[in-house]
Coordinates of N, CA and C in Angstrom, one line a residue:
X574 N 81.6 144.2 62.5 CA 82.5 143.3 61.8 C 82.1 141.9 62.0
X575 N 81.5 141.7 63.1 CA 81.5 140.0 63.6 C 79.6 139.6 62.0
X576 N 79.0 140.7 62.1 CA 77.5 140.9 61.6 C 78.2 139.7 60.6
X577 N 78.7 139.7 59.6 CA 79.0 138.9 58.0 C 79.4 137.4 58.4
X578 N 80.2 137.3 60.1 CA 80.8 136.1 60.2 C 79.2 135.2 61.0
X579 N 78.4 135.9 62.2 CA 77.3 135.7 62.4 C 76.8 135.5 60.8
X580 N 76.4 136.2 60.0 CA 75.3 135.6 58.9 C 75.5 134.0 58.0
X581 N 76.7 134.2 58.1 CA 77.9 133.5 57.0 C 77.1 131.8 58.4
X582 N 77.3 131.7 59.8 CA 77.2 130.6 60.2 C 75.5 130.6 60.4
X583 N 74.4 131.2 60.6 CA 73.3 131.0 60.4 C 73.4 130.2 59.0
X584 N 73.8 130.9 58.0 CA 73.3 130.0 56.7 C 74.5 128.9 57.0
X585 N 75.1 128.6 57.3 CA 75.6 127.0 57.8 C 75.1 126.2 58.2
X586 N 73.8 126.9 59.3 CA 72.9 125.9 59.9 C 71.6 125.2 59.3
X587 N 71.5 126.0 58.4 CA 70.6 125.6 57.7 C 70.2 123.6 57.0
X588 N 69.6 123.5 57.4 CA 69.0 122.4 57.2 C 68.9 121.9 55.5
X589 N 69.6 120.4 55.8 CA 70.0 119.9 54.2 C 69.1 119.9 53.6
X590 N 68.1 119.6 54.1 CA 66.6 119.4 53.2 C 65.9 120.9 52.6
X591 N 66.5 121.7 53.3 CA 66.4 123.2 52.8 C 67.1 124.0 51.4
X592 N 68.0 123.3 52.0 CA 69.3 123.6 50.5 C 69.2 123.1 49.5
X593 N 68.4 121.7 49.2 CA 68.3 121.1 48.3 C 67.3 121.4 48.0
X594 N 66.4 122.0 48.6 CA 65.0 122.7 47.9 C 65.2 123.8 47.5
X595 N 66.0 124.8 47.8 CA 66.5 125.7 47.2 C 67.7 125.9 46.1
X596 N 68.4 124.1 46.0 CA 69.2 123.9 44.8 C 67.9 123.8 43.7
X597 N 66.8 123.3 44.1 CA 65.5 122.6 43.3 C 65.6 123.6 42.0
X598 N 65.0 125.0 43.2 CA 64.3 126.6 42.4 C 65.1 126.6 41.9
X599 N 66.1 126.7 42.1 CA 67.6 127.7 41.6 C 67.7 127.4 39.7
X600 N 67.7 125.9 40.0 CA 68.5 125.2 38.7 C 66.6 124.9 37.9
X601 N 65.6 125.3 38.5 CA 64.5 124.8 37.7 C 63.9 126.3 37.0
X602 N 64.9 127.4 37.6 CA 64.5 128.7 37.1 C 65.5 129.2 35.8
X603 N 66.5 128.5 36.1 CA 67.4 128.6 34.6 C 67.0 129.3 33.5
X604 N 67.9 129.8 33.1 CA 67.3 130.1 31.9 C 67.7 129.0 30.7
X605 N 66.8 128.5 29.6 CA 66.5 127.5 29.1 C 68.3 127.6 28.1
X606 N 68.4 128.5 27.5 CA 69.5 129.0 26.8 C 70.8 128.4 27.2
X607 N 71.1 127.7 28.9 CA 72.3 127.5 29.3 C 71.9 126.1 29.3
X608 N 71.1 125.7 29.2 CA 70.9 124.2 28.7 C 71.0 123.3 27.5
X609 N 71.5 122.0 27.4 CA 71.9 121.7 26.4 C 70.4 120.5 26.1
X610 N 70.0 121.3 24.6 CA 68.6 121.2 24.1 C 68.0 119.7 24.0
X611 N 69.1 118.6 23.8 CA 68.7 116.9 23.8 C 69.0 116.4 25.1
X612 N 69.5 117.0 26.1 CA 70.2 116.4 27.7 C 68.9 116.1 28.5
X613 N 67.7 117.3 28.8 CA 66.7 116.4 29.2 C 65.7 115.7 28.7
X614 N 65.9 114.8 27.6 CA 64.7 114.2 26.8 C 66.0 113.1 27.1
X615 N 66.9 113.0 27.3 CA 68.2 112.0 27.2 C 67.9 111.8 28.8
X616 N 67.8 112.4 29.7 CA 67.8 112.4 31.1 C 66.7 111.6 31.1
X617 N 65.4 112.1 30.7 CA 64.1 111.4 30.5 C 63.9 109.9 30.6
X618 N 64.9 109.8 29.6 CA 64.9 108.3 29.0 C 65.2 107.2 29.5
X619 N 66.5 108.2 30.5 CA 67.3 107.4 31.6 C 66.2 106.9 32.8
X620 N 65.4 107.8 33.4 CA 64.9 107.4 34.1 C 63.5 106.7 33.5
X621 N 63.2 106.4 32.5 CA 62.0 105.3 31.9 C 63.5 104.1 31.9
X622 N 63.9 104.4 31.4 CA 64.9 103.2 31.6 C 65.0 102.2 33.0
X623 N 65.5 103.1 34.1 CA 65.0 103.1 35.3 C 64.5 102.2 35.7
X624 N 63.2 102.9 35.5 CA 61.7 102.2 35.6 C 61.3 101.0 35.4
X625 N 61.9 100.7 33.9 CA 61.9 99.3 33.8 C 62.5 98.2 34.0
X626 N 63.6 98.9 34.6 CA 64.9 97.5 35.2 C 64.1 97.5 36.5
X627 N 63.4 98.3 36.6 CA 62.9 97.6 38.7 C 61.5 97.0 37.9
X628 N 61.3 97.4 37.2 CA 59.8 96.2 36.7 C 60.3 94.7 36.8
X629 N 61.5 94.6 35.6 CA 62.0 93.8 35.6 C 62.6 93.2 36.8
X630 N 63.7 93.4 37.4 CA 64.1 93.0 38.8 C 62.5 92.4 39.5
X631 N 61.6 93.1 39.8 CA 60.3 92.7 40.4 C 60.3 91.2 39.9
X632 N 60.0 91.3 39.0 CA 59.4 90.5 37.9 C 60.2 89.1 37.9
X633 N 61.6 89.1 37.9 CA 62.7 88.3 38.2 C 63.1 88.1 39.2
X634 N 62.6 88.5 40.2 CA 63.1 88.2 41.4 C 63.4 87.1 42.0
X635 N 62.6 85.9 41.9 CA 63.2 84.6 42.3 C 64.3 84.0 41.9
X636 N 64.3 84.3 40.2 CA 65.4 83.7 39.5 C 66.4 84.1 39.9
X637 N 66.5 85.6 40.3 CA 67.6 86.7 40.4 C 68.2 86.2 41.9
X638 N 67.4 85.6 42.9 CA 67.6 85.7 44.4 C 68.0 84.2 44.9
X639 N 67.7 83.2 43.8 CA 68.3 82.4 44.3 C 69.0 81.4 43.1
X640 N 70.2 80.7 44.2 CA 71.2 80.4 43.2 C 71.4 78.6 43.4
X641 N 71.4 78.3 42.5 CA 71.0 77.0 42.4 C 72.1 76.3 41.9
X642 N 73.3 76.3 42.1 CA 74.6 76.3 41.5 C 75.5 75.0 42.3
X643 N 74.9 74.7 43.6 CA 75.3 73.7 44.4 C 74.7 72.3 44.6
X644 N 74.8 71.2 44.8 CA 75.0 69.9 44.8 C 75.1 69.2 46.4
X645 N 74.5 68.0 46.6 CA 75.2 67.5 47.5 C 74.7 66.0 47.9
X646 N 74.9 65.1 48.7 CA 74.8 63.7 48.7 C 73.1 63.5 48.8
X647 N 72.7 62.5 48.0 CA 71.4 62.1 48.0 C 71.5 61.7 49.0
X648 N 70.3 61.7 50.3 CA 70.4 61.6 51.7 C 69.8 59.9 52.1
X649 N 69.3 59.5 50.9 CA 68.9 57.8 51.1 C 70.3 57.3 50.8
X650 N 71.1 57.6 49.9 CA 72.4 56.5 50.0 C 72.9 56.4 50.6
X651 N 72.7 57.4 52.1 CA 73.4 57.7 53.3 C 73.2 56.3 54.5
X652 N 71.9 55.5 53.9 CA 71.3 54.6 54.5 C 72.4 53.6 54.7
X653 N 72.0 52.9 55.8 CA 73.1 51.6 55.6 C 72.5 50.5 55.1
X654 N 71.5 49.9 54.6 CA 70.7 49.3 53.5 C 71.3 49.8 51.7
X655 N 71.8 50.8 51.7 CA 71.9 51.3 50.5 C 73.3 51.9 50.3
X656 N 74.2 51.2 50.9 CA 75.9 51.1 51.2 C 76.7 50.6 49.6
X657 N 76.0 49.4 49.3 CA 76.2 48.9 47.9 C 75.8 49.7 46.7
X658 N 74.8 50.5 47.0 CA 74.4 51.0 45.7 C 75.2 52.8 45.8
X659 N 75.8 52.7 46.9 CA 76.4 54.2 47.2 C 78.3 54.0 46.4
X660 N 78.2 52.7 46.7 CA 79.5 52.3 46.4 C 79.1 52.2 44.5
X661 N 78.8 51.6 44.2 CA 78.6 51.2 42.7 C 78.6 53.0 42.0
X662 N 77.6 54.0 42.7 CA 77.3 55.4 42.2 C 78.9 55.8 42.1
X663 N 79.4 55.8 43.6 CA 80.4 56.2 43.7 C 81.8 56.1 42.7
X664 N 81.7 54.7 42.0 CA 82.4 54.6 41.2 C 82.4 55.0 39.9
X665 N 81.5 55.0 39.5 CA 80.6 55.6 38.2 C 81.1 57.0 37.9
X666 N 81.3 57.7 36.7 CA 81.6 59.0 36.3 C 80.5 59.7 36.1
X667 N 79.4 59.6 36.4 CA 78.1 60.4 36.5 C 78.0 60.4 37.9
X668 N 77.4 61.9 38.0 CA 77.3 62.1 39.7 C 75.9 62.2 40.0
X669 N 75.3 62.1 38.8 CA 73.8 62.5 38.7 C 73.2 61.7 39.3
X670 N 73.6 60.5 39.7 CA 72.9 59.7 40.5 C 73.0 59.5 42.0
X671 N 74.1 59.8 42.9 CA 74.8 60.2 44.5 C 74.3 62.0 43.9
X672 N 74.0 62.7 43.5 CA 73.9 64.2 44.3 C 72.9 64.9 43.2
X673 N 72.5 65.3 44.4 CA 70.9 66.8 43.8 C 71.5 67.7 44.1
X674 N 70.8 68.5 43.1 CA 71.1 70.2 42.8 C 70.1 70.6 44.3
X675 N 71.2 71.8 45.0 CA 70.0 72.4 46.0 C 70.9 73.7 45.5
X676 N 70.0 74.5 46.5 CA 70.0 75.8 46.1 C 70.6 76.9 47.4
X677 N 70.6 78.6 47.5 CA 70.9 79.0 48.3 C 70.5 80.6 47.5
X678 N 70.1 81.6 49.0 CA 69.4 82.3 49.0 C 70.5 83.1 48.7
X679 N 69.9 84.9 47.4 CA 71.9 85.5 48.1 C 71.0 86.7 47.2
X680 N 71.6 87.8 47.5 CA 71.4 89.6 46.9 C 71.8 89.9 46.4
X681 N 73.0 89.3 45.6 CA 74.5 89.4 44.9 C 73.6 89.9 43.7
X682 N 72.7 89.4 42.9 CA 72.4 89.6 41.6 C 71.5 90.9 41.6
X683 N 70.6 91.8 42.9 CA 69.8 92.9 42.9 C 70.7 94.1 43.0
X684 N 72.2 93.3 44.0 CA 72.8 94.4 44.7 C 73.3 95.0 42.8
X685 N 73.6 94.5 41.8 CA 74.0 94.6 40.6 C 72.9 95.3 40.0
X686 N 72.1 94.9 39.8 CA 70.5 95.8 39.3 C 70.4 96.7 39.8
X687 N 70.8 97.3 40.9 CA 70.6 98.3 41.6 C 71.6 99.1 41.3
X688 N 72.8 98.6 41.1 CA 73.9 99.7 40.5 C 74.8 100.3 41.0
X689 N 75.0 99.0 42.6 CA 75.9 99.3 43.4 C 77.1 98.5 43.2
X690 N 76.9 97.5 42.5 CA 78.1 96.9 42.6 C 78.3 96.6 41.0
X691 N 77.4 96.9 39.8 CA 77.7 97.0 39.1 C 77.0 98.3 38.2
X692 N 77.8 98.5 36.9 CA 76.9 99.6 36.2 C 75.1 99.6 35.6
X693 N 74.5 100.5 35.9 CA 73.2 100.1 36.0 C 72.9 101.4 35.6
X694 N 70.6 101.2 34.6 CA 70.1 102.7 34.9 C 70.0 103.5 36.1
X695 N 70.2 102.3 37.0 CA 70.1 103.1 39.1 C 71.4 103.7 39.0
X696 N 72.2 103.4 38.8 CA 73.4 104.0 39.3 C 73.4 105.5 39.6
X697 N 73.7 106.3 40.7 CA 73.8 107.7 40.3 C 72.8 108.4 40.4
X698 N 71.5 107.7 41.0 CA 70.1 108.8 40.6 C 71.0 109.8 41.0
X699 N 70.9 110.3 42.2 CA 70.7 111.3 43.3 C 71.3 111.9 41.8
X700 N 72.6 111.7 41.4 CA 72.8 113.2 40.6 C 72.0 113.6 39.3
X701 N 71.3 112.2 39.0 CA 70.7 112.3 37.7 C 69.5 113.1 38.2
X702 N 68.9 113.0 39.4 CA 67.6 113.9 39.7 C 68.1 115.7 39.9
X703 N 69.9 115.3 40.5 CA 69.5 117.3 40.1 C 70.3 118.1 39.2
X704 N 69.8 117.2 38.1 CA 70.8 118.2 36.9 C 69.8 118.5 36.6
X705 N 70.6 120.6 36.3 CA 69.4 121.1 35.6 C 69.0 121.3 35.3
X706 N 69.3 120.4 33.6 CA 68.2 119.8 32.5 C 66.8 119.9 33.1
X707 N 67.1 118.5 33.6 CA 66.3 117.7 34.3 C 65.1 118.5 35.0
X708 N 65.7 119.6 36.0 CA 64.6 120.2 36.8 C 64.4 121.2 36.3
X709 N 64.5 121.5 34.9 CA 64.1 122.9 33.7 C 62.4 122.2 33.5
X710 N 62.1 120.9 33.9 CA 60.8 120.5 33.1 C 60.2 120.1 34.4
X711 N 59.9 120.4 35.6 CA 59.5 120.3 36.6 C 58.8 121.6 37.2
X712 N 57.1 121.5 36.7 CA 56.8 122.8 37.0 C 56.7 123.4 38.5
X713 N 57.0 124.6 38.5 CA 57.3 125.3 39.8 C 55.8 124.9 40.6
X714 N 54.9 124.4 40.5 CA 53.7 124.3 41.6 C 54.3 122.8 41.8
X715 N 55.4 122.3 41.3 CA 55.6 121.2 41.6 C 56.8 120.5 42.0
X716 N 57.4 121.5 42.6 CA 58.8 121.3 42.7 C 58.8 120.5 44.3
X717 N 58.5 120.9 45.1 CA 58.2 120.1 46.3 C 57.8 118.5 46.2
X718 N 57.1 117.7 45.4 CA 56.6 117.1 45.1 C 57.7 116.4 44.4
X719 N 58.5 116.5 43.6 CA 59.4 116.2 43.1 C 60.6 115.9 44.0
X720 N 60.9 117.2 44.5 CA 61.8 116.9 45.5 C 61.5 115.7 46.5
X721 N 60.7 115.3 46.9 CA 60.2 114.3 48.1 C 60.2 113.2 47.4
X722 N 59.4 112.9 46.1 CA 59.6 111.9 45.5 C 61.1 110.9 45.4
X723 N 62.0 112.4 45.2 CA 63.8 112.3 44.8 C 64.3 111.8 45.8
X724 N 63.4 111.7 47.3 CA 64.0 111.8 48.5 C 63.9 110.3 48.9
X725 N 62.6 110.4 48.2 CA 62.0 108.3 48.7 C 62.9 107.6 47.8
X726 N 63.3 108.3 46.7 CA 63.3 107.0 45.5 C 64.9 106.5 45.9
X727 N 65.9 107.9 46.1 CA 66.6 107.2 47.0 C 66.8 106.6 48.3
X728 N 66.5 107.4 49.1 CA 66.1 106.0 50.3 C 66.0 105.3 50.3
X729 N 64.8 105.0 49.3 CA 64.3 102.7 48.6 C 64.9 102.5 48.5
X730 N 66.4 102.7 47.3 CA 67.1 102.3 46.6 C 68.4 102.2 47.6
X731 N 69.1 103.0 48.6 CA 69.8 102.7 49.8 C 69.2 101.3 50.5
X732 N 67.9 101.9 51.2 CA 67.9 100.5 52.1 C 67.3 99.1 51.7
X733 N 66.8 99.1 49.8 CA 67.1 98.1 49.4 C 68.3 97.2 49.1
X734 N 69.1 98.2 48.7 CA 70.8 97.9 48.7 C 71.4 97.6 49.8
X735 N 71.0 98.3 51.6 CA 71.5 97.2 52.5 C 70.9 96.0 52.7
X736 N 69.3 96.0 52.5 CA 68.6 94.9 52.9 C 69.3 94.0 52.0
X737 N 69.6 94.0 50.8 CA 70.4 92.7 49.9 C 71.8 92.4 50.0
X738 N 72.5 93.3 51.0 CA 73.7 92.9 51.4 C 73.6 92.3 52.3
X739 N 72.4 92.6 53.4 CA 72.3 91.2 54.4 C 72.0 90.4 54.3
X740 N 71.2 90.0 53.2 CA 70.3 88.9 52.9 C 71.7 87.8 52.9
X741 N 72.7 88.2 52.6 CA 73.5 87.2 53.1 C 73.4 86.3 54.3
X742 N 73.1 87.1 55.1 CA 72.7 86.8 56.7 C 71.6 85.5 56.7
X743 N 70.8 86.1 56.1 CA 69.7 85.2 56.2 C 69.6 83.4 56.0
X744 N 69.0 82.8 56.7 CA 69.3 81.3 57.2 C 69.5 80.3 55.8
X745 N 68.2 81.0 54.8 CA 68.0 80.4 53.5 C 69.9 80.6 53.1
X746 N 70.4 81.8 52.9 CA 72.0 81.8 52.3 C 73.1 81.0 53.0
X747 N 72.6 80.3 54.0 CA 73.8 80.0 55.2 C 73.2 78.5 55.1
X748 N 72.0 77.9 54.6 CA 71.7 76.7 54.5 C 71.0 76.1 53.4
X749 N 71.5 74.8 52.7 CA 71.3 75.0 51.2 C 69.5 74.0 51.4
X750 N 68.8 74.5 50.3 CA 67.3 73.8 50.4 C 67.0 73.9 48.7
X751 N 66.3 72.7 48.6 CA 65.8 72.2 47.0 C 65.1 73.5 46.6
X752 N 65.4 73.3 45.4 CA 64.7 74.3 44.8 C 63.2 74.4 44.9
X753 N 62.0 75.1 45.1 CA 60.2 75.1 45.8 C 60.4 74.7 46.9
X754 N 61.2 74.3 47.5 CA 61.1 74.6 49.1 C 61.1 76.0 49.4
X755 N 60.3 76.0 51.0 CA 60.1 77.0 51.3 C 60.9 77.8 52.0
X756 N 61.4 78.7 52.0 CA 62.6 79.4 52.6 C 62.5 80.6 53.2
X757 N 62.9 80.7 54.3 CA 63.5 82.1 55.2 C 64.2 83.2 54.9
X758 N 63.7 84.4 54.6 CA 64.7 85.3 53.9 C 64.1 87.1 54.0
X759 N 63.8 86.8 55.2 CA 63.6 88.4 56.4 C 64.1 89.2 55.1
X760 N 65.5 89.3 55.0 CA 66.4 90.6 54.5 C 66.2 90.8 52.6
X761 N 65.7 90.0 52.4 CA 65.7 89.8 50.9 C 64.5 90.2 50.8
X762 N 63.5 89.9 51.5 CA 61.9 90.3 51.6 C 62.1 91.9 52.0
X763 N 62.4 92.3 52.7 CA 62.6 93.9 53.4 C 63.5 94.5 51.9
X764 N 64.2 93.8 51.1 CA 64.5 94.5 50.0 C 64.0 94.7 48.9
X765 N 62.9 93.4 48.9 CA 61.7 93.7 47.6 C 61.1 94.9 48.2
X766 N 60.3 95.0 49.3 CA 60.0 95.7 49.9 C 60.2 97.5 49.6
X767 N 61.5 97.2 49.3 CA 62.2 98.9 49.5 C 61.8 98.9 47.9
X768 N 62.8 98.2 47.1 CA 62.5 97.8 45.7 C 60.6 98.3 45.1
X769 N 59.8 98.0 45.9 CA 58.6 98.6 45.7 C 58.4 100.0 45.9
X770 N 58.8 100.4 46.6 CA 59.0 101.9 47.5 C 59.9 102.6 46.5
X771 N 60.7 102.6 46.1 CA 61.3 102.8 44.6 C 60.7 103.0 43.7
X772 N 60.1 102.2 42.9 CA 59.2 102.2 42.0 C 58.0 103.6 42.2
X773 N 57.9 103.4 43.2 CA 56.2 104.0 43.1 C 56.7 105.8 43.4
X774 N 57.7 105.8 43.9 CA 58.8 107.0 43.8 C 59.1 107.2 42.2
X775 N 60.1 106.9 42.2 CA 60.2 106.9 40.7 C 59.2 107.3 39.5
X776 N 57.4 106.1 39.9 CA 56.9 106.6 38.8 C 56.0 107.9 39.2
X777 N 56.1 108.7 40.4 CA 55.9 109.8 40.5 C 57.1 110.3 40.0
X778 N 58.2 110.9 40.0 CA 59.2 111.6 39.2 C 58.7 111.7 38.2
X779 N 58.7 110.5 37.1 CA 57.8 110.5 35.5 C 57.0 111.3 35.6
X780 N 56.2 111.0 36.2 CA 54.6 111.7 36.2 C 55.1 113.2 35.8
X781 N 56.0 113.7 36.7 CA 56.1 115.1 37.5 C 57.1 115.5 36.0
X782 N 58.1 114.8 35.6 CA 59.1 115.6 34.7 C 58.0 115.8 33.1
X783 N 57.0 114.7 32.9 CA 56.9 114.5 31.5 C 55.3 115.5 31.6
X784 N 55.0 115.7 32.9 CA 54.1 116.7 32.6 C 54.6 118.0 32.2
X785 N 55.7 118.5 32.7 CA 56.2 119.6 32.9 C 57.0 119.7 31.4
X786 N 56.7 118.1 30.3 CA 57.9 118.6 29.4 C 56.7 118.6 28.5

């Protein structure tokens, strides 16, 4: 009597990475029939879609990472030689002359690209990789391969998502500097970083679904 409650906790123990290789087979052995015939050429798409918002993000990255939105006292009018001409600015309805645009470092606009904080093609891989559409066109010598890929692409896409919530942290976001100045930004860097690790995940998935379709 105990034999079914022993078997029942052995497959409990089983290792996550096991189960989802065996969700892999399960739903890549389907039969085609329970599938709905435009879902994976639609799934497809989603992930070329994907693809090209992290090209893009790449591609935009500086624009995307830093924000140029702040102002502050031109540091010569601060002179005491130049008290009179601080005073005259000061009066004046144009500021353009007492203050420069400087800038500040921030993740706010990747963490959105990425689809965490707003709607995005990222949003959601993990479930978009195991619908099983999706793994109907992933051939069985290749299911492994797929699966690992599924495994990096989100990992990138997690620890690019925290590295751009720290990036707050970073000295460049906590201290403003002209725009082509050179700037400190550890956690924004560690997120392009991941952001690459992504990609090259990803365009192994392509590889793997559109051979198999």
């Amino acid at each position: 009597s105990r034999l079914p409650l022993l078997l029942l906790h052995a497959a409990a123990l089983a290792t996550h990475a096991t189960c989802r290789r065996a969700a892999f087979r399960a739903a890549a052995l389907l039969p085609a029939s329970l599938l709905l015939p435009a879902s994976a050429a639609g799934e497809v798409e989603r992930l070329r879609s994907a693809d090209g918002l992290i090209r893009e993000l790449k591609s935009q990255w500086s624009d995307l990472t830093i924000d140029c939105r702040y102002g502050e006292m031109r540091r010569e009018l601060l002179s005491a030689e130049n008290k009179e001409r601080l005073l005259a600015e000061a009066s004046s309805t144009s500021k353009s002359g007492t203050t420069v645009t400087v800038c500040k470092s921030s993740g706010v606009q990747v963490r959105k690209v990425l689809g965490t904080t707003a709607e995005s093609s990222l949003s959601r891989m993990g479930a978009l990789l195991e619908r099983p559409a999706l793994l109907q066109r992933v051939p069985e010598d290749s299911l492994e391969a797929y699966q690992a890929a599924s495994e990096q692409l989100q990992q990138a896409l997690a620890a690019a998502d925290g590295a751009a919530y720290l990036a707050g942290n970073d000295y460049s976001a906590q201290t403003t500097f002209r725009r082509g100045e050179s700037t400190d930004t550890p956690n924004l860097d560690a997120a392009f970083q991941s952001v690459s690790e992504a990609q090259q995940a990803l365009a192994r998935i392509l590889e793997i679904v559109q051979a198999g379709g």
